[in-house]
PDB file of C-alpha atoms in Angstrom:
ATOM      1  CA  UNK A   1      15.319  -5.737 -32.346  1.00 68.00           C
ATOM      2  CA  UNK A   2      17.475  -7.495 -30.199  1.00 69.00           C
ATOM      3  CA  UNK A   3      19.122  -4.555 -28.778  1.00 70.00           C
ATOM      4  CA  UNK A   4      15.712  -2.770 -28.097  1.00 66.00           C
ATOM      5  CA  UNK A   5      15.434  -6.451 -26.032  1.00 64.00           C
ATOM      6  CA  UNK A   6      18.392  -6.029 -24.275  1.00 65.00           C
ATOM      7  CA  UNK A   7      17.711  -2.002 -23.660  1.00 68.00           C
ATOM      8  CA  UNK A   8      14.045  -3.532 -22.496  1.00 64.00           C
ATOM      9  CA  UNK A   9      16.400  -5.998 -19.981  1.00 60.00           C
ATOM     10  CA  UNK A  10      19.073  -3.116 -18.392  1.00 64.00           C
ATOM     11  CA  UNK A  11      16.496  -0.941 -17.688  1.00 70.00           C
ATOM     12  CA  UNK A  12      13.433  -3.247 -16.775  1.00 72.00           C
ATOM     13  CA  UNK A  13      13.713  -1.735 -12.499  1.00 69.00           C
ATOM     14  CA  UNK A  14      12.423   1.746 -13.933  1.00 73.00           C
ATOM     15  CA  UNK A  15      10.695   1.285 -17.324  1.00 75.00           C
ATOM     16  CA  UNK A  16       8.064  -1.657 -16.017  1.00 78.00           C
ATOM     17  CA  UNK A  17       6.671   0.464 -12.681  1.00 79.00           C
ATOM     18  CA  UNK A  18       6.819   3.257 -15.529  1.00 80.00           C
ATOM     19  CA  UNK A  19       4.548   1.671 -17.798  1.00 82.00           C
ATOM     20  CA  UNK A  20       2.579  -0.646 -15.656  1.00 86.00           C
ATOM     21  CA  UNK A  21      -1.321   0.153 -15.635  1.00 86.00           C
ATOM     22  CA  UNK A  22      -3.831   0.277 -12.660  1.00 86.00           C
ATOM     23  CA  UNK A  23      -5.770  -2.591 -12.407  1.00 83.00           C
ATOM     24  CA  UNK A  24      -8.916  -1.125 -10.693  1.00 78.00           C
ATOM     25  CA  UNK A  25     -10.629  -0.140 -14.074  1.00 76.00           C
ATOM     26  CA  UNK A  26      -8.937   3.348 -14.347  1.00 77.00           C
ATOM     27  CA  UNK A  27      -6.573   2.101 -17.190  1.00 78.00           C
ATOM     28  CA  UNK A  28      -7.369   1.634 -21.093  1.00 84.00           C
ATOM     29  CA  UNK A  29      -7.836  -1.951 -21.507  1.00 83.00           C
ATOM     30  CA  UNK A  30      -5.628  -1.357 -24.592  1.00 85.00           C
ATOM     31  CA  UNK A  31      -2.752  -0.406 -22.285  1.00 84.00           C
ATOM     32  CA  UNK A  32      -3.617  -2.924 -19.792  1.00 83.00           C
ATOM     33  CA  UNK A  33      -3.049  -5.866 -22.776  1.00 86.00           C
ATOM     34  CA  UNK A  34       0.198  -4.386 -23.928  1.00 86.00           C
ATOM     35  CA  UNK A  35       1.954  -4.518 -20.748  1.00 85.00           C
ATOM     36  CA  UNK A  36       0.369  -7.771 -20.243  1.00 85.00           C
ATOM     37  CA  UNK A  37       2.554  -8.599 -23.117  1.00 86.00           C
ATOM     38  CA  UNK A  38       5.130  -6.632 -22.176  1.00 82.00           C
ATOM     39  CA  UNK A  39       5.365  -8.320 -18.559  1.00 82.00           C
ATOM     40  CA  UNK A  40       5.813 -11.686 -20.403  1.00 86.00           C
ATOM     41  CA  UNK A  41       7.925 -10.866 -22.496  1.00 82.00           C
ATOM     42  CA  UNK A  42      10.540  -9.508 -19.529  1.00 81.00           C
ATOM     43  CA  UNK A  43       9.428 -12.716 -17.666  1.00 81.00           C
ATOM     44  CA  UNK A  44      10.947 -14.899 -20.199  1.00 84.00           C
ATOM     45  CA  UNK A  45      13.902 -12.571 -20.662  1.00 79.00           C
ATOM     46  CA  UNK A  46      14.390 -12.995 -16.455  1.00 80.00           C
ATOM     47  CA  UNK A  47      14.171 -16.651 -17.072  1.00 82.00           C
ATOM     48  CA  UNK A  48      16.892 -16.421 -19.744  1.00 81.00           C
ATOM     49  CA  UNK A  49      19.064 -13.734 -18.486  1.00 76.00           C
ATOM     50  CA  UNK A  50      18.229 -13.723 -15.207  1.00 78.00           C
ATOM     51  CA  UNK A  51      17.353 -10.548 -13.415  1.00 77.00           C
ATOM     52  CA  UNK A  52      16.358  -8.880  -9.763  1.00 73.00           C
ATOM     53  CA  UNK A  53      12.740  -8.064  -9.766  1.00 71.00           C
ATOM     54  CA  UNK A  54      12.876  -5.263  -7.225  1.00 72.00           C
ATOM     55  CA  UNK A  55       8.960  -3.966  -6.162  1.00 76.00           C
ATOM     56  CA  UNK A  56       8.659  -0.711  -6.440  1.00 80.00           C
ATOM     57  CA  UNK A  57       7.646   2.322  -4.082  1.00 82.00           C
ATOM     58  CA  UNK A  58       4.683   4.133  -5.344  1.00 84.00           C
ATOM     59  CA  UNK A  59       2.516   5.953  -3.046  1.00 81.00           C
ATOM     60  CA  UNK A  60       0.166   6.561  -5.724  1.00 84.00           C
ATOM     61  CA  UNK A  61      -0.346   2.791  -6.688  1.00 89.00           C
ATOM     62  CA  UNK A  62      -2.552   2.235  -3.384  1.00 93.00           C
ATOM     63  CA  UNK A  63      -5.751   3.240  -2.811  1.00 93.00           C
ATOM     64  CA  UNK A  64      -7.205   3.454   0.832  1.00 94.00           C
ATOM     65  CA  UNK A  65     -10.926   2.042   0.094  1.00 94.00           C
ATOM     66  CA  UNK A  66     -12.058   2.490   3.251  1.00 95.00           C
ATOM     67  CA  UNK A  67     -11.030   3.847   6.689  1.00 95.00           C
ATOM     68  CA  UNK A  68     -13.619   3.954  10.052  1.00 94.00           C
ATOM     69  CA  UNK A  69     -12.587   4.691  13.926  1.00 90.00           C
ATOM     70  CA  UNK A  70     -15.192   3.638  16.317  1.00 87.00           C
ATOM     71  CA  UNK A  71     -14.864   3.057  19.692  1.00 76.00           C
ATOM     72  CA  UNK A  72     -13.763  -0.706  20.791  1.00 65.00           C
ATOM     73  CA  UNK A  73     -16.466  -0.911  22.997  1.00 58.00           C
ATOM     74  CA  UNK A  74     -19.368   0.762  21.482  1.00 50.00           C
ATOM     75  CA  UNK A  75     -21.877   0.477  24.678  1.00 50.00           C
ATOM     76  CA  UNK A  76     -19.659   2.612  26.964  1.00 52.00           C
ATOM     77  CA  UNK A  77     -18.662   5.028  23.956  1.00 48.00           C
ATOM     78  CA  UNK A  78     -16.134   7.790  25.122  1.00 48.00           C
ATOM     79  CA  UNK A  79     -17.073   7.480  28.825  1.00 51.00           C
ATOM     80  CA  UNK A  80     -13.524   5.041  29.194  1.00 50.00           C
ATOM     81  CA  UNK A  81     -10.615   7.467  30.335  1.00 52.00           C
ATOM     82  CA  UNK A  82      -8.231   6.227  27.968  1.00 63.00           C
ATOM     83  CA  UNK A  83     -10.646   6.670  25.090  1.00 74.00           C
ATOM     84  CA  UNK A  84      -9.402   3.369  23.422  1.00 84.00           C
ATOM     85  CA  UNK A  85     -10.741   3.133  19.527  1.00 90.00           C
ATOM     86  CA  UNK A  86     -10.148   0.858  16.565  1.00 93.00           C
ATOM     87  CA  UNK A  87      -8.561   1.995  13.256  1.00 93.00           C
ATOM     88  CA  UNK A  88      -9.999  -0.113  10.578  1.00 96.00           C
ATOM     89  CA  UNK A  89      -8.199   0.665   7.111  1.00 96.00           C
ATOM     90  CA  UNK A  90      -8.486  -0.886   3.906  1.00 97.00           C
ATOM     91  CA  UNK A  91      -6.433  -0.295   0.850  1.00 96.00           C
ATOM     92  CA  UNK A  92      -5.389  -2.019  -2.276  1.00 95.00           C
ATOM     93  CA  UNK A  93      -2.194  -1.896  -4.766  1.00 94.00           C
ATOM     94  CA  UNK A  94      -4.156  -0.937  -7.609  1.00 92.00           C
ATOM     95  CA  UNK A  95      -0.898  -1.009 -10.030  1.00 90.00           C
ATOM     96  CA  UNK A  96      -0.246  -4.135 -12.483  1.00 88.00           C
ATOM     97  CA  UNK A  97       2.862  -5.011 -10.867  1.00 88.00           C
ATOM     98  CA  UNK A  98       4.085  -6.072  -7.081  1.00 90.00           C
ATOM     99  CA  UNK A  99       4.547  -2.475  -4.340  1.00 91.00           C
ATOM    100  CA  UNK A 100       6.400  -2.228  -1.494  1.00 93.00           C
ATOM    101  CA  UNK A 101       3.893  -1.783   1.420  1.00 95.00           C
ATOM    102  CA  UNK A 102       3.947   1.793   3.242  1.00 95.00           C
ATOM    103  CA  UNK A 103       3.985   3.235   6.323  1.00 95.00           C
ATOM    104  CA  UNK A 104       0.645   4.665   7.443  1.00 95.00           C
ATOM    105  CA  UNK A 105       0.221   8.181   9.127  1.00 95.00           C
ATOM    106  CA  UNK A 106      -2.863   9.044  11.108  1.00 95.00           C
ATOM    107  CA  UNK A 107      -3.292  12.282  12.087  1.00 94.00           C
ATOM    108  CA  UNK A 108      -5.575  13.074  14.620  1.00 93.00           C
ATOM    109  CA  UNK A 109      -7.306  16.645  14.671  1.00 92.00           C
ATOM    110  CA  UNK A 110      -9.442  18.653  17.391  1.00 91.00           C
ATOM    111  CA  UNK A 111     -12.744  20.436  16.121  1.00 90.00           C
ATOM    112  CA  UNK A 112     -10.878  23.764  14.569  1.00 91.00           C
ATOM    113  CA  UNK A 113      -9.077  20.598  11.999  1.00 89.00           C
ATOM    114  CA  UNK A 114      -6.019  21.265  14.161  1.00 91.00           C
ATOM    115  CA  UNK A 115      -3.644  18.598  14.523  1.00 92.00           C
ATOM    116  CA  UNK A 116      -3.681  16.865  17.959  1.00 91.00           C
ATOM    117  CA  UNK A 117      -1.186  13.836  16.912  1.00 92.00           C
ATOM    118  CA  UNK A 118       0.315  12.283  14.782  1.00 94.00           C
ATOM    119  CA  UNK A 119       0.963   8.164  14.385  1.00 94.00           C
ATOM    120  CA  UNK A 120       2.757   6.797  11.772  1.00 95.00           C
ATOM    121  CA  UNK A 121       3.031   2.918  11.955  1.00 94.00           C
ATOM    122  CA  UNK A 122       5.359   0.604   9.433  1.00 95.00           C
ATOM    123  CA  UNK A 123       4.383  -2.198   7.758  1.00 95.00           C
ATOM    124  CA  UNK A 124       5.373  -4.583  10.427  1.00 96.00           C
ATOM    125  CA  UNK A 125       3.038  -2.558  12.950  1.00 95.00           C
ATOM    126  CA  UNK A 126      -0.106  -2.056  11.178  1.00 96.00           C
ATOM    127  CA  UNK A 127      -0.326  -5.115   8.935  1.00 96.00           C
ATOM    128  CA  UNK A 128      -2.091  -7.635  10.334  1.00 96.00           C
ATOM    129  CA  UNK A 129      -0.222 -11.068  11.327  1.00 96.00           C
ATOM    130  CA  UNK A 130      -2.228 -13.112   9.521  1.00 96.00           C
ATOM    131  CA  UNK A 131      -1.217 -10.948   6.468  1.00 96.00           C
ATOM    132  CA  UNK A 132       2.151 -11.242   7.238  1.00 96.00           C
ATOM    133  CA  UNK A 133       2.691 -14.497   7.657  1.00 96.00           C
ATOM    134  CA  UNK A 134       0.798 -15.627   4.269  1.00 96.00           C
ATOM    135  CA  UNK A 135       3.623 -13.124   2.663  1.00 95.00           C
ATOM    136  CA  UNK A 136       6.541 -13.660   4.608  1.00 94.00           C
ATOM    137  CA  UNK A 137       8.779 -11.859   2.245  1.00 92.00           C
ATOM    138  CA  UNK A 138       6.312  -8.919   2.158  1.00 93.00           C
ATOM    139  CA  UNK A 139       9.494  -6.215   3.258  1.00 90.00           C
ATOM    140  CA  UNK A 140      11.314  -7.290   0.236  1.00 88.00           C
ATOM    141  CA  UNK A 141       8.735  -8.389  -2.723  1.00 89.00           C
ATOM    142  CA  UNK A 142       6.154  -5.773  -1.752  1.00 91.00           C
ATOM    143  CA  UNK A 143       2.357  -6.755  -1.904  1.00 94.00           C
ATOM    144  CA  UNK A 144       1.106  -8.461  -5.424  1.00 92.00           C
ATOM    145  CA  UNK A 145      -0.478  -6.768  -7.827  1.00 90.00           C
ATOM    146  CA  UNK A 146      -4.559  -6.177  -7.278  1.00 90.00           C
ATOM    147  CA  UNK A 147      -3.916  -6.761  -3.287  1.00 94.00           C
ATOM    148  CA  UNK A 148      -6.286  -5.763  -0.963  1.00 95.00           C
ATOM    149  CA  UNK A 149      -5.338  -5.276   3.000  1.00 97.00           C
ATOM    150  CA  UNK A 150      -8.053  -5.020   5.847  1.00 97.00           C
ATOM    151  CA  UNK A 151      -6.315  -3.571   8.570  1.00 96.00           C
ATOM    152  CA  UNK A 152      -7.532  -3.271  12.809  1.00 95.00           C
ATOM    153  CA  UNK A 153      -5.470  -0.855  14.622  1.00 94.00           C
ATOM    154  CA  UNK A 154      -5.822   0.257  18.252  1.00 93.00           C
ATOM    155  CA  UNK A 155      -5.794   3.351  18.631  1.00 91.00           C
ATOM    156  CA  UNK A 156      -5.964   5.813  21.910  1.00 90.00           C
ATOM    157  CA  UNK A 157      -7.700   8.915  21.283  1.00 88.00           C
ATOM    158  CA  UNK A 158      -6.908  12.568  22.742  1.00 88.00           C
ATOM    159  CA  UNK A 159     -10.127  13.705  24.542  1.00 85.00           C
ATOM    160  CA  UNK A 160     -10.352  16.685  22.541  1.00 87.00           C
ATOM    161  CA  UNK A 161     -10.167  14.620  19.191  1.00 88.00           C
ATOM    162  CA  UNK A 162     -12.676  15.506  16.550  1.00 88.00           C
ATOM    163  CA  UNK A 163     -11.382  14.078  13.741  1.00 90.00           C
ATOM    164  CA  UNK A 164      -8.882  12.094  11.984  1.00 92.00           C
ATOM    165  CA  UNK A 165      -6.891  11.617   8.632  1.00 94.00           C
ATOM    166  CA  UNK A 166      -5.670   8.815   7.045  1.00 95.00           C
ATOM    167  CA  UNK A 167      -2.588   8.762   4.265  1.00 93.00           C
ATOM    168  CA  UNK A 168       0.329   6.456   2.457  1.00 93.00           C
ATOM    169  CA  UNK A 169       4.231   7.084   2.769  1.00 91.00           C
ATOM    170  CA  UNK A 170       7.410   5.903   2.355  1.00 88.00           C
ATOM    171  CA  UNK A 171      10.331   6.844   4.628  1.00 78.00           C
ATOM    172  CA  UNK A 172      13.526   8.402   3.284  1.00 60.00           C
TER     173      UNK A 172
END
């Protein structure tokens, strides 16, 4: 037993984003208890031990909720030269344990779903302040478990743009 705790310890950075269940519903509830246990178990053994809880990066642990792009001024509509719009993306860490936040990549796309351009922003570009400064350690820690992030991005359109795509990634 106590080496299965210590095996549990060594290799905590890889076996608890391993085994950690998504929190939006998806999950058994079954699983969802045992790593419960599980978690408290390795938080005692951190308090004991010590350890280096390191988030990890899982592209597949967020969910974008919602994403819309509407013009920032909706009265003059696309009649503005630069074609200025507003990004607003929300998405959630739906995993059981804290995430590093990713980049996001919007790609932009004319009416044949060719792509126009493409804008990738880091976390320090498209989170919002406000976010940022309630979670000051957000490059390091990642966002908490269950977090949900409601994002405003300006974005300038191509004239030609007909469409637009929204996705998660990490950088090398």
């Amino acid at each position: 037993m106590l080496l299965l705790i210590f095996g549990e310890h060594l290799s905590r950075n890889s076996l608890l984003p391993a085994l950690a269940p998504r929190i939006d519903g998806t999950s058994h509830a079954m699983s969802v208890k045992a790593f419960s246990l599980l978690n408290r178990i390795d938080q005692k053994l951190c308090m004991a031990l010590g350890c280096i809880n390191r988030p990890v990066s899982d592209f597949a642990a967020w969910k974008i909720t919602s994403v819309t792009l509407s013009p920032e001024n909706a009265r003059e509509g696309l009649k503005n030269a630069p074609n200025q719009s507003v990004l607003e993306v929300e998405i959630q860490n739906r995993l059981a344990i804290a995430v590093l936040v990713p980049n996001l990549e919007i790609s932009l796309t004319d009416a044949e779903e060719s792509e126009l351009k493409s804008i990738q922003l880091t976390p320090k570009e498209w989170l919002p302040s406000a976010w940022q400064a309630s979670h000051p350690e957000f490059a390091s820690k990642g966002a908490p478990s269950g977090e949900l992030i409601h994002a405003q991005l300006p974005v300038t359109l191509p004239l030609n743009a007909a469409g637009y795509r929204v996705r998660v990634l990490y950088s090398q």
